[in-house]
Amino acid sequence: MTRRLVTELCGLELANPTMLAAGILGYTESSMKSIIEAGAGAVVTKSLGLEPRNGYPNPTVVQVDCGLLNAMGLPNPGINYFSEELKELKNTGVPIIVSIYGFSSKEFAKVAETAVSLGADALELNVSCPHVEKGGAEIGCDASLLAEVVGEVKKRVDRPVFVKLTPNVADIGAMAGAAVEAGADAITAINTVKAMAIEVETARPLLANKFGGLSGPAIKPIAVRAVYDVYRTVDVPVIGCGGITSWQDVVEFMLAGASAVQIGTAIAYKGLDIFKSVTRGINTYLKKKGYKNIKEIVGLAHKF
Ligand code: DHB
């Protein structure tokens, strides 16, 4: 463990500031173990709800220029079915953050309580899925609904609660403010950007659900701007997410205000080595620049 990279986040200790983003390989104990072995500082699970869900029919993922477009429809086995997977991961020393969703504040709170009883080290509220009706971004676009969900969850659990925000709003800083006022311990910025693609020969939307969420390098500048906005609005840690594929990207997010980052789509492009290569790169950068730890560069771009 390189001391320079150890990251304290809401009372959790991460060996380095990289985390697996929600929705990618975070389903099974074995896939999460391989992410831990690959060097991630923490793991976020696929979003789990109260009941099992099949999700949307195929096609659910399409490749577009500079990114992936997906609309899976939150397929998951339900929070209760997840207990075995979590149990197996408890002794790895790597924090497991359970991503949860719900269709009301009461449902969010129930899933949150169950996740904590099963051993979640922290929760990430998915209030930002760009295309699921009544859950997801419909909550994250409405400041009072967002505050209600965060407040209900905070009343019921004693673990850190991260709130993952959607970029599909006019003022993400205001949404972060509402979440923090209601008790959010950290803000994850951003979830995918609502998008679509159409096949020109057939005139058909490519995704079965028509609309989906765009991830990957195409959205990185949107995410960096969102992190910058959130950092200057609220006084809790910001977790950067969106299009990270290199250590330079991670440093950029940190300069904008991120204390840690999440990596998802890049795993599809670059494989699991990305966690170690990014970690090595940040460490070399800090050393070369004479910084003792990551904290020294978080938010540095705000001085200009
Ligand atoms: C899905 C959920 C998300 O939060 C997201 O950003 C993209 C897709 C889904 O399961 O469909």
PDB file of C-alpha atoms and ligand atoms in Angstrom:
ATOM      1  CA  MET A   1       0.000   0.000   0.000  1.00  0.00           C
ATOM      2  CA  THR A   2       1.473   3.372  -1.004  1.00  0.00           C
ATOM      3  CA  ARG A   3       0.801   5.772   1.885  1.00  0.00           C
ATOM      4  CA  ARG A   4       0.664   8.703  -0.507  1.00  0.00           C
ATOM      5  CA  LEU A   5      -2.463   7.223  -2.103  1.00  0.00           C
ATOM      6  CA  VAL A   6      -4.385   6.048   0.947  1.00  0.00           C
ATOM      7  CA  THR A   7      -7.717   7.800   0.839  1.00  0.00           C
ATOM      8  CA  GLU A   8     -10.024   8.433   3.751  1.00  0.00           C
ATOM      9  CA  LEU A   9     -13.589   8.796   2.552  1.00  0.00           C
ATOM     10  CA  CYS A  10     -16.392   9.336   5.070  1.00  0.00           C
ATOM     11  CA  GLY A  11     -14.573   7.166   7.616  1.00  0.00           C
ATOM     12  CA  LEU A  12     -13.713   4.403   5.119  1.00  0.00           C
ATOM     13  CA  GLU A  13     -10.082   3.671   4.354  1.00  0.00           C
ATOM     14  CA  LEU A  14      -9.274   3.019   0.692  1.00  0.00           C
ATOM     15  CA  ALA A  15      -5.808   1.801  -0.315  1.00  0.00           C
ATOM     16  CA  ASN A  16      -6.055   4.094  -3.331  1.00  0.00           C
ATOM     17  CA  PRO A  17      -8.681   6.541  -4.662  1.00  0.00           C
ATOM     18  CA  THR A  18     -10.063   4.321  -7.446  1.00  0.00           C
ATOM     19  CA  MET A  19     -13.404   2.560  -7.141  1.00  0.00           C
ATOM     20  CA  LEU A  20     -15.366   0.265  -9.412  1.00  0.00           C
ATOM     21  CA  ALA A  21     -18.357   2.288 -10.686  1.00  0.00           C
ATOM     22  CA  ALA A  22     -21.867   0.922 -10.182  1.00  0.00           C
ATOM     23  CA  GLY A  23     -23.315  -1.220 -12.926  1.00  0.00           C
ATOM     24  CA  ILE A  24     -20.130  -2.830 -14.204  1.00  0.00           C
ATOM     25  CA  LEU A  25     -19.202  -6.310 -12.989  1.00  0.00           C
ATOM     26  CA  GLY A  26     -20.666  -5.543  -9.575  1.00  0.00           C
ATOM     27  CA  TYR A  27     -23.110  -8.436  -9.575  1.00  0.00           C
ATOM     28  CA  THR A  28     -21.412 -11.474  -8.224  1.00  0.00           C
ATOM     29  CA  GLU A  29     -18.939 -12.223  -5.521  1.00  0.00           C
ATOM     30  CA  SER A  30     -16.465 -13.651  -8.054  1.00  0.00           C
ATOM     31  CA  SER A  31     -16.550 -10.655 -10.394  1.00  0.00           C
ATOM     32  CA  MET A  32     -16.149  -8.252  -7.474  1.00  0.00           C
ATOM     33  CA  LYS A  33     -13.276 -10.334  -6.110  1.00  0.00           C
ATOM     34  CA  SER A  34     -11.504 -10.022  -9.455  1.00  0.00           C
ATOM     35  CA  ILE A  35     -11.933  -6.234  -9.299  1.00  0.00           C
ATOM     36  CA  ILE A  36     -10.450  -6.212  -5.789  1.00  0.00           C
ATOM     37  CA  GLU A  37      -7.533  -8.360  -6.934  1.00  0.00           C
ATOM     38  CA  ALA A  38      -7.051  -5.980  -9.865  1.00  0.00           C
ATOM     39  CA  GLY A  39      -6.369  -3.194  -7.355  1.00  0.00           C
ATOM     40  CA  ALA A  40      -9.567  -1.160  -6.915  1.00  0.00           C
ATOM     41  CA  GLY A  41      -9.629   0.835  -3.666  1.00  0.00           C
ATOM     42  CA  ALA A  42     -13.366   0.151  -3.232  1.00  0.00           C
ATOM     43  CA  VAL A  43     -16.170  -1.557  -5.092  1.00  0.00           C
ATOM     44  CA  VAL A  44     -19.654  -0.282  -5.877  1.00  0.00           C
ATOM     45  CA  THR A  45     -22.191  -3.013  -6.653  1.00  0.00           C
ATOM     46  CA  LYS A  46     -24.738  -3.006  -9.456  1.00  0.00           C
ATOM     47  CA  SER A  47     -27.854  -1.134  -8.299  1.00  0.00           C
ATOM     48  CA  LEU A  48     -30.111  -3.327  -6.176  1.00  0.00           C
ATOM     49  CA  GLY A  49     -33.783  -2.845  -5.387  1.00  0.00           C
ATOM     50  CA  LEU A  50     -36.377  -4.399  -3.138  1.00  0.00           C
ATOM     51  CA  GLU A  51     -37.595  -6.975  -5.661  1.00  0.00           C
ATOM     52  CA  PRO A  52     -35.821  -8.885  -8.434  1.00  0.00           C
ATOM     53  CA  ARG A  53     -36.107  -7.213 -11.861  1.00  0.00           C
ATOM     54  CA  ASN A  54     -35.518  -8.643 -15.319  1.00  0.00           C
ATOM     55  CA  GLY A  55     -34.667  -5.345 -16.965  1.00  0.00           C
ATOM     56  CA  TYR A  56     -35.352  -4.443 -20.595  1.00  0.00           C
ATOM     57  CA  PRO A  57     -35.173  -6.751 -23.623  1.00  0.00           C
ATOM     58  CA  ASN A  58     -32.105  -6.642 -25.908  1.00  0.00           C
ATOM     59  CA  PRO A  59     -30.430  -4.675 -27.342  1.00  0.00           C
ATOM     60  CA  THR A  60     -29.453  -3.062 -24.048  1.00  0.00           C
ATOM     61  CA  VAL A  61     -25.951  -1.818 -24.937  1.00  0.00           C
ATOM     62  CA  VAL A  62     -24.613  -0.234 -28.116  1.00  0.00           C
ATOM     63  CA  GLN A  63     -21.211   1.192 -28.903  1.00  0.00           C
ATOM     64  CA  VAL A  64     -21.177   4.772 -30.175  1.00  0.00           C
ATOM     65  CA  ASP A  65     -18.309   7.169 -30.940  1.00  0.00           C
ATOM     66  CA  CYS A  66     -16.268   7.688 -27.760  1.00  0.00           C
ATOM     67  CA  GLY A  67     -18.597   5.773 -25.472  1.00  0.00           C
ATOM     68  CA  LEU A  68     -21.240   3.216 -24.693  1.00  0.00           C
ATOM     69  CA  LEU A  69     -24.965   3.762 -24.700  1.00  0.00           C
ATOM     70  CA  ASN A  70     -26.931   1.495 -22.399  1.00  0.00           C
ATOM     71  CA  ALA A  71     -30.424   0.932 -21.099  1.00  0.00           C
ATOM     72  CA  MET A  72     -30.463  -2.263 -19.077  1.00  0.00           C
ATOM     73  CA  GLY A  73     -33.541  -1.370 -17.032  1.00  0.00           C
ATOM     74  CA  LEU A  74     -31.910  -1.975 -13.653  1.00  0.00           C
ATOM     75  CA  PRO A  75     -31.850  -5.790 -13.887  1.00  0.00           C
ATOM     76  CA  ASN A  76     -30.926  -7.243 -10.498  1.00  0.00           C
ATOM     77  CA  PRO A  77     -31.684 -10.179  -8.218  1.00  0.00           C
ATOM     78  CA  GLY A  78     -33.146  -8.003  -5.434  1.00  0.00           C
ATOM     79  CA  ILE A  79     -31.350  -6.953  -2.272  1.00  0.00           C
ATOM     80  CA  ASN A  80     -32.239 -10.087  -0.282  1.00  0.00           C
ATOM     81  CA  TYR A  81     -30.740 -12.411  -2.859  1.00  0.00           C
ATOM     82  CA  PHE A  82     -27.513 -10.481  -2.583  1.00  0.00           C
ATOM     83  CA  SER A  83     -26.672 -11.526   0.971  1.00  0.00           C
ATOM     84  CA  GLU A  84     -24.455 -14.468   0.020  1.00  0.00           C
ATOM     85  CA  GLU A  85     -22.420 -12.341  -2.376  1.00  0.00           C
ATOM     86  CA  LEU A  86     -21.809  -9.708   0.284  1.00  0.00           C
ATOM     87  CA  LYS A  87     -20.884 -12.168   2.997  1.00  0.00           C
ATOM     88  CA  GLU A  88     -18.046 -13.547   0.899  1.00  0.00           C
ATOM     89  CA  LEU A  89     -16.563 -10.098   0.359  1.00  0.00           C
ATOM     90  CA  LYS A  90     -16.559  -8.978   3.979  1.00  0.00           C
ATOM     91  CA  ASN A  91     -13.014 -10.080   4.786  1.00  0.00           C
ATOM     92  CA  THR A  92     -11.217  -8.515   1.818  1.00  0.00           C
ATOM     93  CA  GLY A  93     -10.469  -5.243   3.622  1.00  0.00           C
ATOM     94  CA  VAL A  94     -11.799  -3.342   0.603  1.00  0.00           C
ATOM     95  CA  PRO A  95     -14.937  -1.281   1.304  1.00  0.00           C
ATOM     96  CA  ILE A  96     -18.072  -2.572  -0.414  1.00  0.00           C
ATOM     97  CA  ILE A  97     -20.490   0.176  -1.326  1.00  0.00           C
ATOM     98  CA  VAL A  98     -23.940  -1.087  -2.188  1.00  0.00           C
ATOM     99  CA  SER A  99     -25.721   0.884  -4.898  1.00  0.00           C
ATOM    100  CA  ILE A 100     -29.467   0.956  -4.298  1.00  0.00           C
ATOM    101  CA  TYR A 101     -32.543   2.260  -6.068  1.00  0.00           C
ATOM    102  CA  GLY A 102     -36.215   2.521  -5.195  1.00  0.00           C
ATOM    103  CA  PHE A 103     -39.497   3.929  -6.444  1.00  0.00           C
ATOM    104  CA  SER A 104     -40.290   5.913  -3.281  1.00  0.00           C
ATOM    105  CA  SER A 105     -38.429   7.235  -0.262  1.00  0.00           C
ATOM    106  CA  LYS A 106     -39.888   4.449   1.905  1.00  0.00           C
ATOM    107  CA  GLU A 107     -38.685   1.829  -0.566  1.00  0.00           C
ATOM    108  CA  PHE A 108     -35.210   3.383  -0.706  1.00  0.00           C
ATOM    109  CA  ALA A 109     -35.095   3.322   3.103  1.00  0.00           C
ATOM    110  CA  LYS A 110     -36.127  -0.336   3.248  1.00  0.00           C
ATOM    111  CA  VAL A 111     -33.489  -1.390   0.710  1.00  0.00           C
ATOM    112  CA  ALA A 112     -30.906   0.715   2.550  1.00  0.00           C
ATOM    113  CA  GLU A 113     -31.691  -0.921   5.873  1.00  0.00           C
ATOM    114  CA  THR A 114     -31.442  -4.404   4.357  1.00  0.00           C
ATOM    115  CA  ALA A 115     -28.157  -3.586   2.587  1.00  0.00           C
ATOM    116  CA  VAL A 116     -26.632  -2.408   5.865  1.00  0.00           C
ATOM    117  CA  SER A 117     -27.908  -5.473   7.724  1.00  0.00           C
ATOM    118  CA  LEU A 118     -26.185  -7.608   5.081  1.00  0.00           C
ATOM    119  CA  GLY A 119     -22.872  -5.839   5.664  1.00  0.00           C
ATOM    120  CA  ALA A 120     -22.673  -2.870   3.265  1.00  0.00           C
ATOM    121  CA  ASP A 121     -19.830  -0.541   4.314  1.00  0.00           C
ATOM    122  CA  ALA A 122     -21.607   2.390   2.674  1.00  0.00           C
ATOM    123  CA  LEU A 123     -24.524   3.022   0.337  1.00  0.00           C
ATOM    124  CA  GLU A 124     -24.725   4.845  -2.953  1.00  0.00           C
ATOM    125  CA  LEU A 125     -28.201   6.063  -3.830  1.00  0.00           C
ATOM    126  CA  ASN A 126     -28.921   5.737  -7.540  1.00  0.00           C
ATOM    127  CA  VAL A 127     -31.278   8.665  -7.965  1.00  0.00           C
ATOM    128  CA  SER A 128     -29.997   9.221 -11.463  1.00  0.00           C
ATOM    129  CA  CYS A 129     -30.717   6.324 -13.833  1.00  0.00           C
ATOM    130  CA  PRO A 130     -31.662   8.294 -16.950  1.00  0.00           C
ATOM    131  CA  HIS A 131     -34.572   6.228 -18.198  1.00  0.00           C
ATOM    132  CA  VAL A 132     -36.409   4.244 -15.501  1.00  0.00           C
ATOM    133  CA  GLU A 133     -39.802   5.753 -14.753  1.00  0.00           C
ATOM    134  CA  LYS A 134     -40.552   6.972 -11.209  1.00  0.00           C
ATOM    135  CA  GLY A 135     -37.173   5.876  -9.809  1.00  0.00           C
ATOM    136  CA  GLY A 136     -33.813   7.148 -10.973  1.00  0.00           C
ATOM    137  CA  ALA A 137     -33.440  10.599 -12.457  1.00  0.00           C
ATOM    138  CA  GLU A 138     -37.052  11.567 -11.795  1.00  0.00           C
ATOM    139  CA  ILE A 139     -35.911  11.729  -8.169  1.00  0.00           C
ATOM    140  CA  GLY A 140     -32.523  13.273  -8.916  1.00  0.00           C
ATOM    141  CA  CYS A 141     -34.110  16.067 -10.987  1.00  0.00           C
ATOM    142  CA  ASP A 142     -36.492  17.142  -8.212  1.00  0.00           C
ATOM    143  CA  ALA A 143     -34.732  18.764  -5.252  1.00  0.00           C
ATOM    144  CA  SER A 144     -37.527  18.180  -2.727  1.00  0.00           C
ATOM    145  CA  LEU A 145     -38.045  14.528  -3.716  1.00  0.00           C
ATOM    146  CA  LEU A 146     -34.288  14.021  -3.615  1.00  0.00           C
ATOM    147  CA  ALA A 147     -34.095  15.522  -0.109  1.00  0.00           C
ATOM    148  CA  GLU A 148     -36.985  13.297   1.023  1.00  0.00           C
ATOM    149  CA  VAL A 149     -35.239  10.131  -0.233  1.00  0.00           C
ATOM    150  CA  VAL A 150     -31.884  11.050   1.320  1.00  0.00           C
ATOM    151  CA  GLY A 151     -33.565  12.044   4.599  1.00  0.00           C
ATOM    152  CA  GLU A 152     -35.520   8.763   4.864  1.00  0.00           C
ATOM    153  CA  VAL A 153     -32.420   6.697   4.172  1.00  0.00           C
ATOM    154  CA  LYS A 154     -30.303   8.659   6.662  1.00  0.00           C
ATOM    155  CA  LYS A 155     -32.946   8.138   9.357  1.00  0.00           C
ATOM    156  CA  ARG A 156     -32.672   4.376   8.956  1.00  0.00           C
ATOM    157  CA  VAL A 157     -28.950   3.651   8.532  1.00  0.00           C
ATOM    158  CA  ASP A 158     -25.755   4.498  10.349  1.00  0.00           C
ATOM    159  CA  ARG A 159     -23.372   4.063   7.414  1.00  0.00           C
ATOM    160  CA  PRO A 160     -22.079   6.689   4.986  1.00  0.00           C
ATOM    161  CA  VAL A 161     -24.581   7.549   2.269  1.00  0.00           C
ATOM    162  CA  PHE A 162     -23.248   8.658  -1.114  1.00  0.00           C
ATOM    163  CA  VAL A 163     -25.724  10.231  -3.525  1.00  0.00           C
ATOM    164  CA  LYS A 164     -25.060   9.695  -7.236  1.00  0.00           C
ATOM    165  CA  LEU A 165     -26.362  12.628  -9.218  1.00  0.00           C
ATOM    166  CA  THR A 166     -27.544  12.970 -12.791  1.00  0.00           C
ATOM    167  CA  PRO A 167     -25.942  15.526 -15.103  1.00  0.00           C
ATOM    168  CA  ASN A 168     -29.317  15.953 -16.825  1.00  0.00           C
ATOM    169  CA  VAL A 169     -30.300  18.984 -14.739  1.00  0.00           C
ATOM    170  CA  ALA A 170     -29.877  22.742 -15.110  1.00  0.00           C
ATOM    171  CA  ASP A 171     -27.960  23.141 -11.834  1.00  0.00           C
ATOM    172  CA  ILE A 172     -26.202  20.086 -10.404  1.00  0.00           C
ATOM    173  CA  GLY A 173     -24.747  22.214  -7.586  1.00  0.00           C
ATOM    174  CA  ALA A 174     -28.265  22.953  -6.338  1.00  0.00           C
ATOM    175  CA  MET A 175     -29.142  19.233  -6.395  1.00  0.00           C
ATOM    176  CA  ALA A 176     -25.967  18.444  -4.461  1.00  0.00           C
ATOM    177  CA  GLY A 177     -26.920  21.159  -1.958  1.00  0.00           C
ATOM    178  CA  ALA A 178     -30.371  19.611  -1.439  1.00  0.00           C
ATOM    179  CA  ALA A 179     -28.850  16.150  -0.942  1.00  0.00           C
ATOM    180  CA  VAL A 180     -26.237  17.370   1.537  1.00  0.00           C
ATOM    181  CA  GLU A 181     -28.745  19.406   3.506  1.00  0.00           C
ATOM    182  CA  ALA A 182     -30.794  16.209   3.842  1.00  0.00           C
ATOM    183  CA  GLY A 183     -27.748  14.374   5.196  1.00  0.00           C
ATOM    184  CA  ALA A 184     -25.734  13.010   2.237  1.00  0.00           C
ATOM    185  CA  ASP A 185     -22.180  12.168   3.321  1.00  0.00           C
ATOM    186  CA  ALA A 186     -20.682  12.388  -0.184  1.00  0.00           C
ATOM    187  CA  ILE A 187     -21.774  13.198  -3.713  1.00  0.00           C
ATOM    188  CA  THR A 188     -20.931  11.007  -6.696  1.00  0.00           C
ATOM    189  CA  ALA A 189     -20.886  12.994  -9.934  1.00  0.00           C
ATOM    190  CA  ILE A 190     -21.996  11.902 -12.486  1.00  0.00           C
ATOM    191  CA  ASN A 191     -24.283   9.124 -13.651  1.00  0.00           C
ATOM    192  CA  THR A 192     -24.726   8.590 -17.396  1.00  0.00           C
ATOM    193  CA  VAL A 193     -25.981  11.295 -19.754  1.00  0.00           C
ATOM    194  CA  LYS A 194     -29.402  10.667 -21.305  1.00  0.00           C
ATOM    195  CA  ALA A 195     -28.866   9.894 -24.982  1.00  0.00           C
ATOM    196  CA  MET A 196     -30.032   7.882 -27.990  1.00  0.00           C
ATOM    197  CA  ALA A 197     -28.804   6.453 -31.298  1.00  0.00           C
ATOM    198  CA  ILE A 198     -30.776   5.615 -34.465  1.00  0.00           C
ATOM    199  CA  GLU A 199     -29.840   3.151 -37.195  1.00  0.00           C
ATOM    200  CA  VAL A 200     -29.997   5.014 -40.516  1.00  0.00           C
ATOM    201  CA  GLU A 201     -30.886   2.092 -42.831  1.00  0.00           C
ATOM    202  CA  THR A 202     -33.890   0.976 -40.829  1.00  0.00           C
ATOM    203  CA  ALA A 203     -34.715   4.253 -39.044  1.00  0.00           C
ATOM    204  CA  ARG A 204     -34.991   2.286 -35.784  1.00  0.00           C
ATOM    205  CA  PRO A 205     -33.707   3.478 -32.438  1.00  0.00           C
ATOM    206  CA  LEU A 206     -30.820   1.120 -31.619  1.00  0.00           C
ATOM    207  CA  LEU A 207     -31.746   0.425 -28.007  1.00  0.00           C
ATOM    208  CA  ALA A 208     -34.903  -1.567 -27.307  1.00  0.00           C
ATOM    209  CA  ASN A 209     -35.773   1.120 -24.746  1.00  0.00           C
ATOM    210  CA  LYS A 210     -35.007   3.870 -27.338  1.00  0.00           C
ATOM    211  CA  PHE A 211     -33.316   6.112 -24.706  1.00  0.00           C
ATOM    212  CA  GLY A 212     -30.315   5.160 -22.655  1.00  0.00           C
ATOM    213  CA  GLY A 213     -27.379   6.495 -20.684  1.00  0.00           C
ATOM    214  CA  LEU A 214     -24.130   7.537 -22.376  1.00  0.00           C
ATOM    215  CA  SER A 215     -20.864   6.689 -20.611  1.00  0.00           C
ATOM    216  CA  GLY A 216     -17.186   6.695 -21.576  1.00  0.00           C
ATOM    217  CA  PRO A 217     -14.754   9.375 -22.810  1.00  0.00           C
ATOM    218  CA  ALA A 218     -17.543  11.328 -24.567  1.00  0.00           C
ATOM    219  CA  ILE A 219     -18.908  12.460 -21.196  1.00  0.00           C
ATOM    220  CA  LYS A 220     -15.659  13.229 -19.351  1.00  0.00           C
ATOM    221  CA  PRO A 221     -15.729  17.023 -19.803  1.00  0.00           C
ATOM    222  CA  ILE A 222     -19.364  17.070 -18.625  1.00  0.00           C
ATOM    223  CA  ALA A 223     -18.345  15.099 -15.542  1.00  0.00           C
ATOM    224  CA  VAL A 224     -15.338  17.310 -14.784  1.00  0.00           C
ATOM    225  CA  ARG A 225     -17.561  20.397 -14.976  1.00  0.00           C
ATOM    226  CA  ALA A 226     -20.114  18.732 -12.680  1.00  0.00           C
ATOM    227  CA  VAL A 227     -17.461  17.808 -10.099  1.00  0.00           C
ATOM    228  CA  TYR A 228     -16.142  21.388 -10.203  1.00  0.00           C
ATOM    229  CA  ASP A 229     -19.662  22.774  -9.674  1.00  0.00           C
ATOM    230  CA  VAL A 230     -20.488  20.368  -6.840  1.00  0.00           C
ATOM    231  CA  TYR A 231     -17.135  20.953  -5.096  1.00  0.00           C
ATOM    232  CA  ARG A 232     -17.686  24.682  -4.909  1.00  0.00           C
ATOM    233  CA  THR A 233     -21.271  24.283  -3.652  1.00  0.00           C
ATOM    234  CA  VAL A 234     -21.086  21.677  -0.890  1.00  0.00           C
ATOM    235  CA  ASP A 235     -18.727  20.772   1.900  1.00  0.00           C
ATOM    236  CA  VAL A 236     -18.667  16.968   1.630  1.00  0.00           C
ATOM    237  CA  PRO A 237     -16.331  14.768  -0.429  1.00  0.00           C
ATOM    238  CA  VAL A 238     -17.042  14.521  -4.152  1.00  0.00           C
ATOM    239  CA  ILE A 239     -16.499  11.234  -5.971  1.00  0.00           C
ATOM    240  CA  GLY A 240     -15.774  11.793  -9.660  1.00  0.00           C
ATOM    241  CA  CYS A 241     -17.218   9.473 -12.279  1.00  0.00           C
ATOM    242  CA  GLY A 242     -17.572   9.680 -16.046  1.00  0.00           C
ATOM    243  CA  GLY A 243     -15.207   8.732 -18.851  1.00  0.00           C
ATOM    244  CA  ILE A 244     -12.025   8.074 -16.886  1.00  0.00           C
ATOM    245  CA  THR A 245      -9.553   5.991 -18.884  1.00  0.00           C
ATOM    246  CA  SER A 246      -6.124   7.174 -17.682  1.00  0.00           C
ATOM    247  CA  TRP A 247      -4.254   8.498 -14.625  1.00  0.00           C
ATOM    248  CA  GLN A 248      -4.285  11.945 -16.230  1.00  0.00           C
ATOM    249  CA  ASP A 249      -8.086  11.802 -16.205  1.00  0.00           C
ATOM    250  CA  VAL A 250      -8.045  10.948 -12.494  1.00  0.00           C
ATOM    251  CA  VAL A 251      -5.727  13.862 -11.722  1.00  0.00           C
ATOM    252  CA  GLU A 252      -8.009  16.162 -13.736  1.00  0.00           C
ATOM    253  CA  PHE A 253     -11.030  15.076 -11.664  1.00  0.00           C
ATOM    254  CA  MET A 254      -9.060  15.641  -8.455  1.00  0.00           C
ATOM    255  CA  LEU A 255      -7.991  19.120  -9.511  1.00  0.00           C
ATOM    256  CA  ALA A 256     -11.697  19.817 -10.136  1.00  0.00           C
ATOM    257  CA  GLY A 257     -12.500  18.654  -6.599  1.00  0.00           C
ATOM    258  CA  ALA A 258     -12.851  14.863  -6.514  1.00  0.00           C
ATOM    259  CA  SER A 259     -11.434  13.051  -3.473  1.00  0.00           C
ATOM    260  CA  ALA A 260     -11.871   9.677  -5.171  1.00  0.00           C
ATOM    261  CA  VAL A 261     -12.994   8.434  -8.580  1.00  0.00           C
ATOM    262  CA  GLN A 262     -15.057   5.640 -10.076  1.00  0.00           C
ATOM    263  CA  ILE A 263     -14.095   3.713 -13.185  1.00  0.00           C
ATOM    264  CA  GLY A 264     -16.612   1.718 -15.227  1.00  0.00           C
ATOM    265  CA  THR A 265     -16.764   1.842 -19.008  1.00  0.00           C
ATOM    266  CA  ALA A 266     -12.957   1.924 -19.368  1.00  0.00           C
ATOM    267  CA  ILE A 267     -12.861  -1.650 -18.079  1.00  0.00           C
ATOM    268  CA  ALA A 268     -14.594  -2.673 -21.310  1.00  0.00           C
ATOM    269  CA  TYR A 269     -11.949  -0.825 -23.354  1.00  0.00           C
ATOM    270  CA  LYS A 270      -8.813  -1.439 -21.318  1.00  0.00           C
ATOM    271  CA  GLY A 271      -9.477  -4.418 -19.076  1.00  0.00           C
ATOM    272  CA  LEU A 272      -8.961  -4.763 -15.355  1.00  0.00           C
ATOM    273  CA  ASP A 273      -5.350  -3.544 -15.475  1.00  0.00           C
ATOM    274  CA  ILE A 274      -6.708  -0.020 -15.469  1.00  0.00           C
ATOM    275  CA  PHE A 275      -6.926   0.125 -11.657  1.00  0.00           C
ATOM    276  CA  LYS A 276      -3.227  -0.620 -11.172  1.00  0.00           C
ATOM    277  CA  SER A 277      -2.011   1.463 -14.100  1.00  0.00           C
ATOM    278  CA  VAL A 278      -4.021   4.493 -13.001  1.00  0.00           C
ATOM    279  CA  THR A 279      -2.866   4.117  -9.394  1.00  0.00           C
ATOM    280  CA  ARG A 280       0.786   3.888 -10.473  1.00  0.00           C
ATOM    281  CA  GLY A 281       0.391   6.963 -12.664  1.00  0.00           C
ATOM    282  CA  ILE A 282      -1.156   9.119  -9.929  1.00  0.00           C
ATOM    283  CA  ASN A 283       1.560   8.072  -7.505  1.00  0.00           C
ATOM    284  CA  THR A 284       4.320   9.013  -9.951  1.00  0.00           C
ATOM    285  CA  TYR A 285       2.615  12.359 -10.628  1.00  0.00           C
ATOM    286  CA  LEU A 286       2.339  13.202  -6.919  1.00  0.00           C
ATOM    287  CA  LYS A 287       5.964  12.238  -6.316  1.00  0.00           C
ATOM    288  CA  LYS A 288       7.233  14.232  -9.296  1.00  0.00           C
ATOM    289  CA  LYS A 289       5.283  17.302  -8.192  1.00  0.00           C
ATOM    290  CA  GLY A 290       6.395  16.964  -4.559  1.00  0.00           C
ATOM    291  CA  TYR A 291       2.934  16.349  -3.060  1.00  0.00           C
ATOM    292  CA  LYS A 292       2.752  14.245   0.093  1.00  0.00           C
ATOM    293  CA  ASN A 293      -0.753  12.982  -0.512  1.00  0.00           C
ATOM    294  CA  ILE A 294      -3.835  13.244  -2.708  1.00  0.00           C
ATOM    295  CA  LYS A 295      -5.522  15.796  -0.451  1.00  0.00           C
ATOM    296  CA  GLU A 296      -2.996  18.389  -1.606  1.00  0.00           C
ATOM    297  CA  ILE A 297      -4.337  18.370  -5.170  1.00  0.00           C
ATOM    298  CA  VAL A 298      -8.080  18.047  -4.496  1.00  0.00           C
ATOM    299  CA  GLY A 299      -9.784  21.189  -5.801  1.00  0.00           C
ATOM    300  CA  LEU A 300      -6.519  22.860  -6.828  1.00  0.00           C
ATOM    301  CA  ALA A 301      -8.051  24.190 -10.083  1.00  0.00           C
ATOM    302  CA  HIS A 302     -10.383  26.407  -8.027  1.00  0.00           C
ATOM    303  CA  LYS A 303      -7.584  28.801  -7.121  1.00  0.00           C
ATOM    304  CA  PHE A 304      -7.486  30.138 -10.670  1.00  0.00           C
TER     305      PHE A 304
HETATM  306  C1  DHB B   1     -28.916   1.741 -15.997  1.00  0.00           C
HETATM  307  C2  DHB B   1     -28.852   2.362 -14.771  1.00  0.00           C
HETATM  308  C3  DHB B   1     -28.128   3.528 -14.632  1.00  0.00           C
HETATM  309  O1  DHB B   1     -28.016   4.198 -13.471  1.00  0.00           O
HETATM  310  C4  DHB B   1     -27.450   4.037 -15.706  1.00  0.00           C
HETATM  311  O2  DHB B   1     -26.748   5.162 -15.570  1.00  0.00           O
HETATM  312  C5  DHB B   1     -27.532   3.430 -16.913  1.00  0.00           C
HETATM  313  C6  DHB B   1     -28.266   2.276 -17.058  1.00  0.00           C
HETATM  314  C7  DHB B   1     -29.734   0.532 -16.215  1.00  0.00           C
HETATM  315  O3  DHB B   1     -29.722  -0.429 -15.433  1.00  0.00           O
HETATM  316  O4  DHB B   1     -30.432   0.529 -17.208  1.00  0.00           O
END
